[in-house]
Amino acid sequence: MSKQLVILGATGSIGSSTLKVIRENPQSFSLFGVTGGKNLATMLDICREFSPQYALMADEASNHKLREAIKAESLKVEVPSGDKAIAELVKASEVELVMAAIVGAAGLLPTLAAVEAGKTVLLANKEALVMSGAIFMEAARKSGAQVLPVDSEHNAIFQCMPEQVQQQLGYCDLSNAGVSKILLTGSGGPFRYNDLDSLSSVTPAQACAHPNWSMGQKISVDSATMMNKGLEYIEAKRLFNTQPNQIDVIIHPQSIIHSMVQYCDGSVLAQMGQPDMATPIAHVMAYPQRQVSGVEALDFFSIGELSFMPPDYAKYPCLKLAIDACYDSQTATTCLNAANEVAVEAFLAERIKFTQIAEVVATCLDKQSYMGAETELSVLLEVDQRARMHADAAVKRICA
Ligand code: NAD
Ligand code: MG
């Protein structure tokens, strides 16, 4: 029997890698529903090729155009609308797997709806965990939803963990499982060999040209500032319930090792592969089985050398801000995430310099004040909104 799947963010980079894995395994999956933001042309192509039962765009005007286009081509795809349409889609009883691949805080509520409905949630949207990790993992524990990490590092860590940890994400006890540390690797982004002084003049196009991975714009900029590794540090803490000093960040420029787990007996397990998201996506879609992904096997003779370096916080201040926020509170990580989204957008629009992304985030973290219990979603959504206002104001001050 094929598994029914919903892809949230089907028109993006992770969405397209997910569709690639479905093409490799057409008997195993059928597409129940797909959602996108504004990219109508890509969504129409998906509808023509995969005939999902439902397709919808989060942007109301784009959704209207999608409905018209589907009618004009007599495609058998329904286009629901309304605020609750996405939540209803992921909660449908037919649905087994939900790929959460919307970028940014916009992905939180639909992903949380899938968790609350007890689905198997394939989690790419790391910002959801950064914002609301404790609530998110608690909701999964309550509903029995299995959360499977798609982010390549977390997927690698997951694969290197014993089954008892895999089955208890969010509340596992690493020491009990014999794990001493998670070794979180990152390429260091396109500027890893640049001097500190040159960073203030780099362009959005240079920041988006990642040396190893092809990804959406926001995460590409996050990789260049290493905010991405910072968000992943927080993501790892939430998924694997780490204690302080149980995560080390290691720069590994070749992106062949996707992260490692160190055990108390001195063993270190690593997951390796091509830097292609189809591998972790195929893994979570088939878990606990394995399936083909269309990705070529590694050729060790052509790789040559693997190298490793410690991160330099002077060069990557965003990484330090994220690690500090991680040990502060969930309101701090929510604030960090929201301020970063605003700052990255301003950098992409060439309103602020690359090095000012960290300045904007730091200003917002200084300004944040605590508004009550950390475990309430409404509080976190309010912190998110306030941080965006502060970040907007900080960007305007810089531009003035
Ligand atoms: P992307 O920008 O390529 O795609 C984002 C998707 O979300 C698109 O379908 C877009 O239409 C949709 N979207 C954007 N704004 C929306 C909104 N307001 N409401 C609803 N939908 C909206 O991004 P991506 O690179 O595919 O990344 C998706 C997520 O996966 C991010 O959280 C990212 O951090 C994570 N991730 C990506 C990669 C990668 O290789 N691309 C790797 C690891 C993790
Ligand atoms: Mg990653």
Short mmCIF file of C-alpha atoms in Angstrom, two decimals, residues 121-268:
data_model
loop_
_atom_site.label_atom_id
_atom_site.label_comp_id
_atom_site.label_asym_id
_atom_site.label_seq_id
_atom_site.Cartn_x
_atom_site.Cartn_y
_atom_site.Cartn_z
CA VAL A 121 6.09 14.67 10.67
CA LEU A 122 9.15 14.94 8.43
CA LEU A 123 10.63 18.12 9.83
CA ALA A 124 12.66 20.43 7.59
CA ASN A 125 11.21 23.68 8.98
CA LYS A 126 13.81 24.18 11.73
CA GLU A 127 12.41 27.62 12.65
CA ALA A 128 9.33 25.88 14.11
CA LEU A 129 11.51 24.10 16.68
CA VAL A 130 13.62 27.18 17.36
CA MET A 131 10.46 29.16 18.15
CA SER A 132 8.49 26.65 20.10
CA GLY A 133 10.67 23.58 20.66
CA ALA A 134 9.36 22.64 24.11
CA ILE A 135 5.69 23.02 23.13
CA PHE A 136 6.30 21.25 19.85
CA MET A 137 8.03 18.20 21.31
CA GLU A 138 5.49 18.02 24.17
CA ALA A 139 2.64 18.06 21.62
CA ALA A 140 4.34 15.17 19.79
CA ARG A 141 4.67 13.21 23.03
CA LYS A 142 0.98 13.76 23.81
CA SER A 143 -0.37 12.85 20.37
CA GLY A 144 2.13 10.07 19.68
CA ALA A 145 3.32 11.85 16.51
CA GLN A 146 6.68 10.61 15.28
CA VAL A 147 8.94 13.55 14.41
CA LEU A 148 11.70 12.61 11.96
CA PRO A 149 14.45 15.18 11.30
CA VAL A 150 15.08 16.12 7.66
CA ASP A 151 17.78 18.74 8.26
CA SER A 152 20.88 16.88 7.07
CA GLU A 153 22.81 17.27 10.34
CA HIS A 154 19.93 16.18 12.55
CA ASN A 155 19.09 13.37 10.21
CA ALA A 156 22.74 12.25 10.42
CA ILE A 157 22.68 12.46 14.23
CA PHE A 158 19.37 10.57 14.31
CA GLN A 159 20.85 7.81 12.14
CA CYS A 160 23.88 7.53 14.47
CA MET A 161 21.73 7.32 17.64
CA PRO A 162 20.57 4.07 19.27
CA GLU A 163 16.91 3.13 18.71
CA GLN A 164 15.92 4.04 22.28
CA VAL A 165 16.88 7.66 21.51
CA GLN A 166 15.19 7.61 18.08
CA GLN A 167 11.93 6.57 19.73
CA GLN A 168 12.09 9.21 22.46
CA LEU A 169 12.93 12.42 20.65
CA GLY A 170 12.42 15.45 22.85
CA TYR A 171 12.78 13.60 26.13
CA CYS A 172 15.54 11.04 25.55
CA ASP A 173 18.38 10.73 28.06
CA LEU A 174 21.64 10.76 26.09
CA SER A 175 23.91 9.83 29.02
CA ASN A 176 21.75 6.79 29.75
CA ALA A 177 22.14 5.73 26.11
CA GLY A 178 25.94 5.97 26.39
CA VAL A 179 26.15 9.12 24.26
CA SER A 180 28.67 11.70 25.45
CA LYS A 181 28.40 14.34 22.72
CA ILE A 182 26.79 15.42 19.48
CA LEU A 183 29.37 16.73 16.99
CA LEU A 184 27.41 19.16 14.79
CA THR A 185 29.28 19.82 11.56
CA GLY A 186 28.90 22.76 9.16
CA SER A 187 30.73 23.85 6.03
CA GLY A 188 31.35 27.41 7.27
CA GLY A 189 29.51 28.74 4.20
CA PRO A 190 30.92 30.59 1.19
CA PHE A 191 33.05 33.00 3.27
CA ARG A 192 34.90 30.44 5.40
CA TYR A 193 38.26 31.46 3.91
CA ASN A 194 37.49 35.23 3.73
CA ASP A 195 39.17 37.77 6.02
CA LEU A 196 36.97 39.33 8.66
CA ASP A 197 37.45 42.77 7.05
CA SER A 198 36.08 41.67 3.67
CA LEU A 199 32.71 40.55 5.07
CA SER A 200 31.08 43.97 5.28
CA SER A 201 31.15 44.33 1.48
CA VAL A 202 29.88 40.89 0.35
CA THR A 203 26.76 40.89 -1.87
CA PRO A 204 23.53 38.84 -1.57
CA ALA A 205 24.52 36.88 -4.70
CA GLN A 206 27.87 35.93 -3.12
CA ALA A 207 26.15 34.98 0.16
CA CYS A 208 23.63 32.78 -1.67
CA ALA A 209 26.30 30.90 -3.65
CA HIS A 210 26.83 28.06 -1.21
CA PRO A 211 29.91 25.97 -2.06
CA ASN A 212 28.31 22.55 -1.45
CA TRP A 213 24.51 22.74 -1.14
CA SER A 214 21.80 24.19 -3.36
CA MET A 215 19.09 25.68 -1.11
CA GLY A 216 16.48 28.45 -0.73
CA GLN A 217 17.73 32.04 -0.30
CA LYS A 218 17.03 32.47 3.39
CA ILE A 219 18.86 29.35 4.52
CA SER A 220 21.73 30.16 2.13
CA VAL A 221 22.29 33.52 3.86
CA ASP A 222 21.90 31.79 7.24
CA SER A 223 24.66 29.38 6.19
CA ALA A 224 26.96 32.27 5.27
CA THR A 225 26.48 33.95 8.68
CA MET A 226 26.43 30.53 10.39
CA MET A 227 23.12 31.58 11.97
CA ASN A 228 21.99 28.35 10.31
CA LYS A 229 24.36 26.37 12.55
CA GLY A 230 23.08 28.37 15.51
CA LEU A 231 19.46 27.52 14.64
CA GLU A 232 20.58 23.91 14.22
CA TYR A 233 22.25 23.98 17.64
CA ILE A 234 18.87 24.94 19.14
CA GLU A 235 17.12 22.36 16.95
CA ALA A 236 19.52 19.65 18.20
CA LYS A 237 18.91 20.63 21.80
CA ARG A 238 15.15 20.29 21.36
CA LEU A 239 15.24 17.02 19.40
CA PHE A 240 17.89 15.23 21.43
CA ASN A 241 17.22 16.86 24.81
CA THR A 242 20.91 17.75 25.26
CA GLN A 243 22.42 19.11 28.45
CA PRO A 244 24.92 22.01 28.30
CA ASN A 245 28.25 20.85 26.81
CA GLN A 246 26.67 17.93 24.95
CA ILE A 247 26.94 19.70 21.55
CA ASP A 248 30.18 20.81 19.82
CA VAL A 249 30.19 22.72 16.53
CA ILE A 250 32.90 21.70 14.06
CA ILE A 251 33.61 23.35 10.71
CA HIS A 252 34.05 20.69 8.03
CA PRO A 253 34.37 22.45 4.64
CA GLN A 254 33.74 19.41 2.39
CA SER A 255 30.21 18.62 3.78
CA ILE A 256 30.77 14.88 3.36
CA ILE A 257 30.28 14.05 7.05
CA HIS A 258 26.84 15.41 7.94
CA SER A 259 27.35 15.18 11.71
CA MET A 260 28.56 12.66 14.30
CA VAL A 261 27.71 11.12 17.65
CA GLN A 262 30.43 10.44 20.21
CA TYR A 263 29.87 7.62 22.72
CA CYS A 264 31.28 7.23 26.24
CA ASP A 265 33.57 4.37 25.16
CA GLY A 266 35.40 6.66 22.70
CA SER A 267 33.54 5.47 19.58
CA VAL A 268 32.42 8.16 17.15
#
